[in-house]
mmCIF file of C-alpha atoms and ligand atoms in Angstrom:
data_model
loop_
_atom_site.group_PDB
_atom_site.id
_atom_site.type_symbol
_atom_site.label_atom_id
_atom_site.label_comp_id
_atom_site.label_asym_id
_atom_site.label_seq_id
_atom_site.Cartn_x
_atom_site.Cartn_y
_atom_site.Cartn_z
ATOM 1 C CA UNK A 1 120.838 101.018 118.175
ATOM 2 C CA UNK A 2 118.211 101.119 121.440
ATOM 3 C CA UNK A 3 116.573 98.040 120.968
ATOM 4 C CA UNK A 4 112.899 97.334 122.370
ATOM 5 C CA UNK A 5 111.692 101.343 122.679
ATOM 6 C CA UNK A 6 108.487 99.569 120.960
ATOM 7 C CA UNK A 7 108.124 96.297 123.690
ATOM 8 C CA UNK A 8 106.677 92.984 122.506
ATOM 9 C CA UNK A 9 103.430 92.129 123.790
ATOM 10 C CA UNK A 10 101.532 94.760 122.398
ATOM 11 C CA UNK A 11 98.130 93.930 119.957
ATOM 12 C CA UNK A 12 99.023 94.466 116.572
ATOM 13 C CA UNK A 13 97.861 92.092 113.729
ATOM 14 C CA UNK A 14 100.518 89.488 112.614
ATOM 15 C CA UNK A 15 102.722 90.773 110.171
ATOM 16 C CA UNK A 16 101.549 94.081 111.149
ATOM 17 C CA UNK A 17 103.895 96.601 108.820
ATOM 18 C CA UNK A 18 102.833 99.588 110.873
ATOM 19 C CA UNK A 19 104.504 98.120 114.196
ATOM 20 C CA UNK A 20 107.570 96.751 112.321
ATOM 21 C CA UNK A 21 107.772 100.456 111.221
ATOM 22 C CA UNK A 22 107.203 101.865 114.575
ATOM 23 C CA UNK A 23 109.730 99.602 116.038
ATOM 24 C CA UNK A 24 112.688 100.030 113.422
ATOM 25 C CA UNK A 25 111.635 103.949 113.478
ATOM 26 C CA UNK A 26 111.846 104.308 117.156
ATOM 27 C CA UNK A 27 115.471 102.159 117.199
ATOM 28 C CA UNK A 28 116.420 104.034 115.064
ATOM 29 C CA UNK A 29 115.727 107.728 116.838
ATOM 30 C CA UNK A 30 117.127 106.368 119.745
ATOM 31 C CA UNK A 31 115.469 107.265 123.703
ATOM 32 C CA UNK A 32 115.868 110.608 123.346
ATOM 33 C CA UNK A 33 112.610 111.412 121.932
ATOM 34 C CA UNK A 34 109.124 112.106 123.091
ATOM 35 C CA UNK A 35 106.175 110.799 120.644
ATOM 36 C CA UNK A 36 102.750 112.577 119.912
ATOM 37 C CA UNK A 37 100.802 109.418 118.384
ATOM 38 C CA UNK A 38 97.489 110.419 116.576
ATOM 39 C CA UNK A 39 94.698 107.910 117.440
ATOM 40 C CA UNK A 40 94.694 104.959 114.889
ATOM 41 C CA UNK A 41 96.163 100.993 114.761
ATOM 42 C CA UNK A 42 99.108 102.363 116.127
ATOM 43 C CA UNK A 43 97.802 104.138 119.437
ATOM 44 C CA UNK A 44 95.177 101.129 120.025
ATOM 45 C CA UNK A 45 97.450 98.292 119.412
ATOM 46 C CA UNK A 46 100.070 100.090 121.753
ATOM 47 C CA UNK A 47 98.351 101.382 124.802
ATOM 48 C CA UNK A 48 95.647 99.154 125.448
ATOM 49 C CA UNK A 49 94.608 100.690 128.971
ATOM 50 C CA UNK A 50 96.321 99.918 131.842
ATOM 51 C CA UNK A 51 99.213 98.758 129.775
ATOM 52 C CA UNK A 52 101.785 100.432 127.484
ATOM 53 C CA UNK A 53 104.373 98.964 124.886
ATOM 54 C CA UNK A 54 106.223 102.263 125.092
ATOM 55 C CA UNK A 55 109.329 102.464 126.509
ATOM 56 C CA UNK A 56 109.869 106.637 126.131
ATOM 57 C CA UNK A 57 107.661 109.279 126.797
ATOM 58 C CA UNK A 58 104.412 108.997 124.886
ATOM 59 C CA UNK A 59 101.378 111.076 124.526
ATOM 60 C CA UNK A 60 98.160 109.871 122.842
ATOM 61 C CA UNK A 61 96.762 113.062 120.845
ATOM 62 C CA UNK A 62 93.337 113.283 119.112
ATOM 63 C CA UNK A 63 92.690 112.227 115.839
ATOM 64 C CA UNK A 64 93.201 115.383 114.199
ATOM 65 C CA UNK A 65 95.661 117.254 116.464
ATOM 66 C CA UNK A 66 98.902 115.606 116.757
ATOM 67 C CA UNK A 67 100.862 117.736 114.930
ATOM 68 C CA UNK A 68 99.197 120.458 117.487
ATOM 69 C CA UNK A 69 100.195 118.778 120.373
ATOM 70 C CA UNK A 70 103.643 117.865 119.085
ATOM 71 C CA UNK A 71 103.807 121.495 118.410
ATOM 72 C CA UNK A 72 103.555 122.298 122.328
ATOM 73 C CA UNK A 73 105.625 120.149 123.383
ATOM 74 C CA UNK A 74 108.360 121.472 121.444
ATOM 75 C CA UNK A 75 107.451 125.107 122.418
ATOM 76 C CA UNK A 76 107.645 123.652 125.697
ATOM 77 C CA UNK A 77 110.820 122.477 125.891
ATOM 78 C CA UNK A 78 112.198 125.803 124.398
ATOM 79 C CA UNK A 79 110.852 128.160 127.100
ATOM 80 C CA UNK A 80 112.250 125.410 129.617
ATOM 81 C CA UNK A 81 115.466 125.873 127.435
ATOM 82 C CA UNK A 82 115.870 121.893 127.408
ATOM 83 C CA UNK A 83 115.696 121.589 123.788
ATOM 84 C CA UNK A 84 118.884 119.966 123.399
ATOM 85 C CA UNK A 85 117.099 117.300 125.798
ATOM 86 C CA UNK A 86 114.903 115.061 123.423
ATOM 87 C CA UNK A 87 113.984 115.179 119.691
ATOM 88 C CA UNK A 88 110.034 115.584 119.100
ATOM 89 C CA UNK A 89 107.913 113.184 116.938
ATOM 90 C CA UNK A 90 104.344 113.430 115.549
ATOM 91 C CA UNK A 91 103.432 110.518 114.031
ATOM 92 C CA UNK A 92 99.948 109.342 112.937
ATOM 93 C CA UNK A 93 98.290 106.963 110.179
ATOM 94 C CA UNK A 94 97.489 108.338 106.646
ATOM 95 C CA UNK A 95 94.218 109.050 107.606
ATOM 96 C CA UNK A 96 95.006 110.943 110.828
ATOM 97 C CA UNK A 97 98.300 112.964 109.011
ATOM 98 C CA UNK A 98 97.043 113.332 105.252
ATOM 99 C CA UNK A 99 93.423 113.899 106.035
ATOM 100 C CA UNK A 100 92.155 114.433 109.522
ATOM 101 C CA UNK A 101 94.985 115.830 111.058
ATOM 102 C CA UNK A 102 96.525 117.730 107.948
ATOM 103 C CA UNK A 103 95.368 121.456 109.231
ATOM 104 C CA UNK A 104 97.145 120.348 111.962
ATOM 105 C CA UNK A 105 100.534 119.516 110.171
ATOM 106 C CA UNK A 106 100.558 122.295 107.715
ATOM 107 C CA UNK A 107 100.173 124.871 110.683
ATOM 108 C CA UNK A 108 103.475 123.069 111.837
ATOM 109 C CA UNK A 109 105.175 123.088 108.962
ATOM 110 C CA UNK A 110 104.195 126.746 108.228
ATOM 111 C CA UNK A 111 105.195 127.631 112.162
ATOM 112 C CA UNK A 112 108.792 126.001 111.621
ATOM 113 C CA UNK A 113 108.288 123.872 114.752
ATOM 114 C CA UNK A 114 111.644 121.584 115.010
ATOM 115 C CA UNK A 115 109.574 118.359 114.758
ATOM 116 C CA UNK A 116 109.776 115.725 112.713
ATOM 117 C CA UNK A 117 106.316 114.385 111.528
ATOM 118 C CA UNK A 118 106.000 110.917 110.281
ATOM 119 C CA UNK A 119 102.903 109.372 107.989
ATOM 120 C CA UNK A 120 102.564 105.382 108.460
ATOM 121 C CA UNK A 121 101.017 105.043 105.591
ATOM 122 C CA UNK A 122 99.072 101.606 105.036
ATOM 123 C CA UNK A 123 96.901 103.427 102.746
ATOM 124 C CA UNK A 124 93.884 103.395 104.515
ATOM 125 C CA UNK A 125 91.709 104.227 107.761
ATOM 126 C CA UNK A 126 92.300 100.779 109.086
ATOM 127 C CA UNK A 127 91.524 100.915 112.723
ATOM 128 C CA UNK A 128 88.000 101.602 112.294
ATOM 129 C CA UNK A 129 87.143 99.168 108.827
ATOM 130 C CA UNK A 130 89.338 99.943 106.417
ATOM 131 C CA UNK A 131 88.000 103.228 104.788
ATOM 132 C CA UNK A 132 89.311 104.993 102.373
ATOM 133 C CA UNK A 133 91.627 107.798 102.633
ATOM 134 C CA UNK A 134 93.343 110.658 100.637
ATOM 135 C CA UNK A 135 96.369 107.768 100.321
ATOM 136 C CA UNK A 136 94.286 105.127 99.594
ATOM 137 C CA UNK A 137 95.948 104.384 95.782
ATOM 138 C CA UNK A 138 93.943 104.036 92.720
ATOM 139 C CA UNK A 139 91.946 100.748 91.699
ATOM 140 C CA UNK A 140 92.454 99.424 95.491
ATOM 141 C CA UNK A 141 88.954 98.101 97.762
ATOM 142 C CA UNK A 142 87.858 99.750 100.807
ATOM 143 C CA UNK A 143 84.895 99.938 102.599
ATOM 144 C CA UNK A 144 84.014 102.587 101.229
ATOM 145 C CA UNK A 145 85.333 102.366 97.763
ATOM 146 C CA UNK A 146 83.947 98.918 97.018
ATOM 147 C CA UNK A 147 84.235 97.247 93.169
ATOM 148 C CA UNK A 148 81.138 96.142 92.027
ATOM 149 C CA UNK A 149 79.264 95.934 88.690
ATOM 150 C CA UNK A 150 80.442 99.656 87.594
ATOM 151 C CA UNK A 151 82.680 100.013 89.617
ATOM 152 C CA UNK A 152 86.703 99.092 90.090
ATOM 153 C CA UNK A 153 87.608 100.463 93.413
ATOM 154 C CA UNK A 154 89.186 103.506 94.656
ATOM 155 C CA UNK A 155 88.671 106.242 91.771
ATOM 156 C CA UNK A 156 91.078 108.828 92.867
ATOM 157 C CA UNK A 157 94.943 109.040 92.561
ATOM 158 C CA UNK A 158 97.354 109.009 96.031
ATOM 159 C CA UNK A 159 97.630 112.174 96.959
ATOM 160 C CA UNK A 160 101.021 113.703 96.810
ATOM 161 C CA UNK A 161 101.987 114.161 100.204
ATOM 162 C CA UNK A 162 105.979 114.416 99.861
ATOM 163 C CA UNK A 163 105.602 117.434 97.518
ATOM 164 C CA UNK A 164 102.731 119.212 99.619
ATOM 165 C CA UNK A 165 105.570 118.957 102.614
ATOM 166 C CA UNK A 166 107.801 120.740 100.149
ATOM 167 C CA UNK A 167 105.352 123.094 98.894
ATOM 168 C CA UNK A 168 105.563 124.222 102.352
ATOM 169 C CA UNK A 169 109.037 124.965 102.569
ATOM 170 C CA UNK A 170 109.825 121.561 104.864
ATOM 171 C CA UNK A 171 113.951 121.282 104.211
ATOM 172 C CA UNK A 172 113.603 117.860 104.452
ATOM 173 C CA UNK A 173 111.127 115.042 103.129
ATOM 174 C CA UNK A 174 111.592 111.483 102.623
ATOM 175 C CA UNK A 175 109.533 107.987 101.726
ATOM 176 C CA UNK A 176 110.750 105.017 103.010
ATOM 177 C CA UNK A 177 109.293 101.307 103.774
ATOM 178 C CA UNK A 178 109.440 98.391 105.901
ATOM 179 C CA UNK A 179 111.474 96.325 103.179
ATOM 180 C CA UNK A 180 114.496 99.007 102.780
ATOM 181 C CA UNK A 181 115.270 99.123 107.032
ATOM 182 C CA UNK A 182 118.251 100.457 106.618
ATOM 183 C CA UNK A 183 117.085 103.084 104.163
ATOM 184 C CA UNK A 184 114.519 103.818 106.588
ATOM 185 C CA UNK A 185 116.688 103.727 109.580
ATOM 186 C CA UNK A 186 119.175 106.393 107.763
ATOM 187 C CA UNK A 187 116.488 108.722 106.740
ATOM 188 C CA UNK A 188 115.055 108.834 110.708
ATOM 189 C CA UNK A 189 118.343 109.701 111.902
ATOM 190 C CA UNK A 190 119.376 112.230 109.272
ATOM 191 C CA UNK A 191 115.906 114.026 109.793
ATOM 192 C CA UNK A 192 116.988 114.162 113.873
ATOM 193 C CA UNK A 193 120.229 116.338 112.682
ATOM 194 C CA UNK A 194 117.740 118.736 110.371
ATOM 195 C CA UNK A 195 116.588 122.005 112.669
ATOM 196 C CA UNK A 196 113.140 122.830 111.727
ATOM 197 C CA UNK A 197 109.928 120.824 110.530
ATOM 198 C CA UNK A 198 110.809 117.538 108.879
ATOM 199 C CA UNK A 199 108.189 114.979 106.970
ATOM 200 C CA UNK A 200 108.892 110.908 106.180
ATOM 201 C CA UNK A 201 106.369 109.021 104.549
ATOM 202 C CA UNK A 202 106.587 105.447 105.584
ATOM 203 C CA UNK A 203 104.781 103.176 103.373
ATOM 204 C CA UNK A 204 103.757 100.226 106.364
ATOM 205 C CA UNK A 205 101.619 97.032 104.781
ATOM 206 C CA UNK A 206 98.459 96.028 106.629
ATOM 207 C CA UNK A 207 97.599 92.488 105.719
ATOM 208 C CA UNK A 208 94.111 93.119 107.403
ATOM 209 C CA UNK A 209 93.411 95.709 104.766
ATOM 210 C CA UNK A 210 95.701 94.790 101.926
ATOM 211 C CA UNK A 211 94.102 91.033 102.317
ATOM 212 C CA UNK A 212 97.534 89.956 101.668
ATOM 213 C CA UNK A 213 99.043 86.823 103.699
ATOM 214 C CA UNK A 214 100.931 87.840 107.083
ATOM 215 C CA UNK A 215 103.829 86.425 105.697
ATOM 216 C CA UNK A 216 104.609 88.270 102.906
ATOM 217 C CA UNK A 217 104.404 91.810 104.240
ATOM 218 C CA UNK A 218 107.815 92.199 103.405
ATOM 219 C CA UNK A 219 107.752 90.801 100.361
ATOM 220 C CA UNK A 220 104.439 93.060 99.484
ATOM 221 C CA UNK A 221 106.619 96.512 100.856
ATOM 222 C CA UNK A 222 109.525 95.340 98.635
ATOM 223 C CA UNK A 223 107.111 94.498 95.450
ATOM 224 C CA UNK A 224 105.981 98.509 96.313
ATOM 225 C CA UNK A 225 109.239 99.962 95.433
ATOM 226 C CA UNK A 226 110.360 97.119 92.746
ATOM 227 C CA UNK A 227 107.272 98.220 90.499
ATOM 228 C CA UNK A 228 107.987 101.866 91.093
ATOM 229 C CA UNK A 229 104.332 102.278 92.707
ATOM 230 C CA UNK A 230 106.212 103.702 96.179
ATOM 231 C CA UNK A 231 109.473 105.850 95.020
ATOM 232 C CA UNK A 232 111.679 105.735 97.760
ATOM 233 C CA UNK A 233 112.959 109.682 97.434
ATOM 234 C CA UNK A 234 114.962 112.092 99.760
ATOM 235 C CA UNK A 235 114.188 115.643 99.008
ATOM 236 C CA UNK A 236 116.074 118.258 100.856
ATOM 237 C CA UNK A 237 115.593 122.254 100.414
ATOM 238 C CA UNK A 238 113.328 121.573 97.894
ATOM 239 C CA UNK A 239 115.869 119.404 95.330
ATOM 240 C CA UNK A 240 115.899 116.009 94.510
ATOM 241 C CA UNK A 241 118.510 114.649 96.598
ATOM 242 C CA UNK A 242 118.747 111.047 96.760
ATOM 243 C CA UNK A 243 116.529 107.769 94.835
ATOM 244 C CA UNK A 244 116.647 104.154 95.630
ATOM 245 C CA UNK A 245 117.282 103.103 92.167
ATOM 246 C CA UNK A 246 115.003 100.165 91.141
ATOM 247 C CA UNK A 247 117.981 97.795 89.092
ATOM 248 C CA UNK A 248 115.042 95.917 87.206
ATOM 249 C CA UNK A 249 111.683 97.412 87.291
ATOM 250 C CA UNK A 250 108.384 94.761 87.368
ATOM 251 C CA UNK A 251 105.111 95.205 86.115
ATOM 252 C CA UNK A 252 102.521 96.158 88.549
ATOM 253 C CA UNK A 253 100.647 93.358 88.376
ATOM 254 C CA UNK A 254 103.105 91.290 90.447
ATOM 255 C CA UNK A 255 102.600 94.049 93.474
ATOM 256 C CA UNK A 256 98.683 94.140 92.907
ATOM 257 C CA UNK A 257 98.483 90.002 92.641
ATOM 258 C CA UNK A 258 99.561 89.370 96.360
ATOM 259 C CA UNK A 259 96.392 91.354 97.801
ATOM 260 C CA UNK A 260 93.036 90.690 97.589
ATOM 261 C CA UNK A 261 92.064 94.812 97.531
ATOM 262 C CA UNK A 262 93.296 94.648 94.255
ATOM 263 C CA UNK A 263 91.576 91.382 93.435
ATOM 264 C CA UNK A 264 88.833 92.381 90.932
ATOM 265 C CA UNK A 265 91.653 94.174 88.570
ATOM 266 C CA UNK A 266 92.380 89.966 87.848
ATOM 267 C CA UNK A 267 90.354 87.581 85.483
ATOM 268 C CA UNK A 268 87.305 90.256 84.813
ATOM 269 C CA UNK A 269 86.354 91.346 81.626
ATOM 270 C CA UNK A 270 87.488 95.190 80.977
ATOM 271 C CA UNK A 271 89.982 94.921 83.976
ATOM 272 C CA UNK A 272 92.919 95.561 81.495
ATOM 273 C CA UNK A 273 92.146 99.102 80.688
ATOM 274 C CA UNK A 274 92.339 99.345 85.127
ATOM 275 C CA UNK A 275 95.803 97.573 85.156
ATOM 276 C CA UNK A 276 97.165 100.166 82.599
ATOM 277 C CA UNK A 277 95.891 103.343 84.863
ATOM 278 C CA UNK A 278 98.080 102.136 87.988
ATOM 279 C CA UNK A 279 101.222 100.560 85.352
ATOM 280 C CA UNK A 280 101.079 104.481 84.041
ATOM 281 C CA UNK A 281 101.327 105.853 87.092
ATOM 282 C CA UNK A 282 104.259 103.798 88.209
ATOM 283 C CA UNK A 283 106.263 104.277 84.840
ATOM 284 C CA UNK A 284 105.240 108.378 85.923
ATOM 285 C CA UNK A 285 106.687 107.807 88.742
ATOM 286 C CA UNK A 286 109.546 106.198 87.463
ATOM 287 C CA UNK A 287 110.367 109.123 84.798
ATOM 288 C CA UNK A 288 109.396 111.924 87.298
ATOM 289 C CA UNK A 289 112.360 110.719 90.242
ATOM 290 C CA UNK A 290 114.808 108.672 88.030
ATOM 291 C CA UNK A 291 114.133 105.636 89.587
ATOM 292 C CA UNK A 292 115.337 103.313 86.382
HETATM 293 C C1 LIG B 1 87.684 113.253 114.753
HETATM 294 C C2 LIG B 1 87.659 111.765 114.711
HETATM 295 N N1 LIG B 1 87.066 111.162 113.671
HETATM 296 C C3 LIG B 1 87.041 109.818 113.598
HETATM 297 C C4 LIG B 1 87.610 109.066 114.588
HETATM 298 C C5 LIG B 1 87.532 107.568 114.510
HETATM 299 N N2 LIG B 1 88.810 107.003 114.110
HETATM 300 C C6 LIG B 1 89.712 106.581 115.032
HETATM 301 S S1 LIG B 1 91.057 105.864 114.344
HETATM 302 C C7 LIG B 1 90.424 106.077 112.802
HETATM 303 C C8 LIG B 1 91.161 105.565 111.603
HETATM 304 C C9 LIG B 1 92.631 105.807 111.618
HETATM 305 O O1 LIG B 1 93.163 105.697 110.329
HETATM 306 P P1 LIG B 1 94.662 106.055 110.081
HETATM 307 O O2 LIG B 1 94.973 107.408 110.583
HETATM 308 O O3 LIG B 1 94.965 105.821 108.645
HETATM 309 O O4 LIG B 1 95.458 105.031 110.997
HETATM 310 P P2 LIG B 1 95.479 103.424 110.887
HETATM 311 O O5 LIG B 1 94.451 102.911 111.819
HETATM 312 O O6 LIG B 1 95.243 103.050 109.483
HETATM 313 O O7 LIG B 1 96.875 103.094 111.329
HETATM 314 C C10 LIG B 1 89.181 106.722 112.838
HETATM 315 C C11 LIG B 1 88.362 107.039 111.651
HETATM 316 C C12 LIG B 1 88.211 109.725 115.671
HETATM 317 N N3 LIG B 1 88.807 109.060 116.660
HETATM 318 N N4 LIG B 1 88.213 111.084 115.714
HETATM 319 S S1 LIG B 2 94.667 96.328 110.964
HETATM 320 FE FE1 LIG B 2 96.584 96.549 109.798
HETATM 321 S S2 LIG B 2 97.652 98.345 110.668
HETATM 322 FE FE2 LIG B 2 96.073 97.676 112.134
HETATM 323 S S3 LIG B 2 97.149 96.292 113.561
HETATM 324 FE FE3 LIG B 2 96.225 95.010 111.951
HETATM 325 S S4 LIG B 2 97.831 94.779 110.363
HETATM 326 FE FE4 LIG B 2 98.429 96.497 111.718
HETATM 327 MG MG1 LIG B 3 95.914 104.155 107.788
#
C-alpha cells in the first residue's frame, strides 16, 4: 500500500466520506496513475490554489468533461507507446459523472478507452448547496427537493448507474463504500488488471448534506449496505459475479434516522406510507442481487 497519495491538510469537511474514499481509492491504485478529477467537493477541497494535496499527477477537468479528458490522456499515452507506464482514472461526484458529465462517460465507455471511471457518490451536488441529482435517493431533502406541506422530498428513484455501465458493454462494474475498505480496496485493484473501460460506484457520506453527525460517517456508510439501500455488487461481462452478503438485514429506518435529509419521513402524520416506498426498494434490491 502507497500511503499519503491524498496528503493531509487539504479542506474537506470533517468526516468527509468523499476524501476517506479518495484516500483509500488512491492507496489502493498505487502511484502509478494519473487522475482526471471533474470539478466538485473533491477538486475544491484538494487544490485550493497555490496548493495541492496530490501527490501523483492530477488534472482538474470541467464539470462535464472528465471522462473526455481522461479519454486523451489515455490516447496519449498509446501513441507515446507508454501505456504500460500509469493506469488512467476519471473520477467525479454523482452530479458531475451521472448527470453533467454522463455524455462524457458513455462516449468512453462506447470508445473502449482503458480507463477506469469512478462515481463518488454522496448523492447529491454538494459543492455548490446540496442540489439534487440523478443519485439523489428517494424521500431524501435537497435544496432543491425540499419537504414541505405536500411534499416529502426527493420524488424520483436513484438512477441505476451500475447497470447503464453494463448496458454499455463495460466488462467490469462495481459499488463499494467507505465502511467495506477492504472491499473497496480489492475492487480498485482488480479494475487496474481489467483492459478496457471500467466503472465503480463508491457510495461516500457527506455529513454536510446528509445532516448526519461527523462521527458517524462510517457508521451511516455501513447502515447503507446493512439495510440493503446500497448493494455492494461486482458485475463482470455482464454477470453477476460477486455480493457482499448482508448476514442480518435492518429496516431502513435505522439508515434514514441518523440524517436529518431524511428527517420529515419521522413523527409526521402520513410519513408511513414514505417509509414503505424506500423499505420496498431495499427488499428489491435485496431479491434482485441476493444480498440475504
Ligand atoms: C457546467 C457547469 N455547471 C455547473 C457548475 C457548478 N458546479 C460546480 S461543482 C458542482 C456540484 C458538484 O456536484 P457533484 O458532482 O455531485 O460533486 P460533489 O460536490 O457532490 O462532490 C456544480 C453544480 C460548473 N462548474 N460547471
Ligand atoms: S460538503 Fe460533503 S462532500 Fe463536500 S467536503 Fe463537506 S463533507 Fe465532503
Ligand atoms: Mg455529489
Amino acid at each position: 500500500m502507497s500511503d499519503n497519495i491524498l496528503a493531509s491538510g487539504h479542506t474537506a469537511c470533517a468526516g468527509c466520506g468523499e476524501a476517506l474514499g479518495i484516500k483509500l481509492i488512491l492507496n489502493a491504485a498505487g502511484p502509478n496513475i494519473i487522475v482526471a478529477n471533474a470539478t466538485g467537493c473533491s477538486e475544491i477541497f484538494s487544490s485550493r490554489y497555490p496548493e495541492s494535496a496530490w501527490g501523483i499527477p492530477w488534472v482538474h477537468s470541467l464539470f462535464e468533461n472528465t471522462a473526455a479528458v481522461a479519454s486523451g490522456i489515455e490516447a496519449a499515452l498509446k501513441v507515446l507507446g507508454r501505456e504500460s507506464e500509469a493506469n488512467v482514472i476519471a473520477q467525479g461526484g454523482d452530479g458531475g459523472m451521472a448527470d453533467i458529465g454522463f455524455g462524457a462517460l458513455s462516449g468512453m465507455f462506447e470508445r473502449g478507452h482503458n480507463i477506469l471511471a469512478i462515481t463518488l457518490d454522496n448523492e447529491a451536488y454538494m459543492n455548490t448547496g446540496v442540489q439534487r441529482s440523478g443519485l439523489t435517493p428517494l424521500g431524501a431533502r435537497t435544496t432543491t427537493s425540499p419537504p414541505g406541506e405536500l411534499s416529502w422530498g426527493n420524488i424520483t428513484p436513484k438512477k441505476d448507474m451500475p447497470q447503464i455501465a453494463v448496458a454499455h458493454g463495460v466488462s467490469y462494474v462495481a459499488t463499494a463504500t467507505v465502511a467495506y475498505f477492504k472491499d473497496l480496496e480489492k475492487k480498485i485493484k482488480k479494475a487496474l488488471t481489467i483492459k478496457g473501460p471500467k466503472y465503480i460506484q463508491v457510495l461516500v457520506p457527506c455529513p454536510l448534506g446528509w445532516q448526519h453527525d461527523p462521527s458517524l460517517t462510517i457508521r451511516v456508510s455501513k447502515l447503507a449496505v446493512e439495510t440493503c439501500i446500497y448493494p455492494l455488487i461486482e458485475i463482470e461481462n455482464g454477470k453477476l459475479t460477486n455480493v457482499v452478503k448482508v448476514t442480518s438485514k435492518k429496516p431502513v429506518e435505522e439508515y434514514l434516522k441518523l440524517q436529518g435529509r431524511y428527517k420529515h419521513l419521522f413523527g409526521r402524520e402520513g410519513a408511513n406510507e414514505h417509509l414503505a416506498k424506500i423499505q420496498a426498494i431495499a427488499d428489491e434490491n435485496a431479491k434482485r442481487y441476493g444480498l440475504v
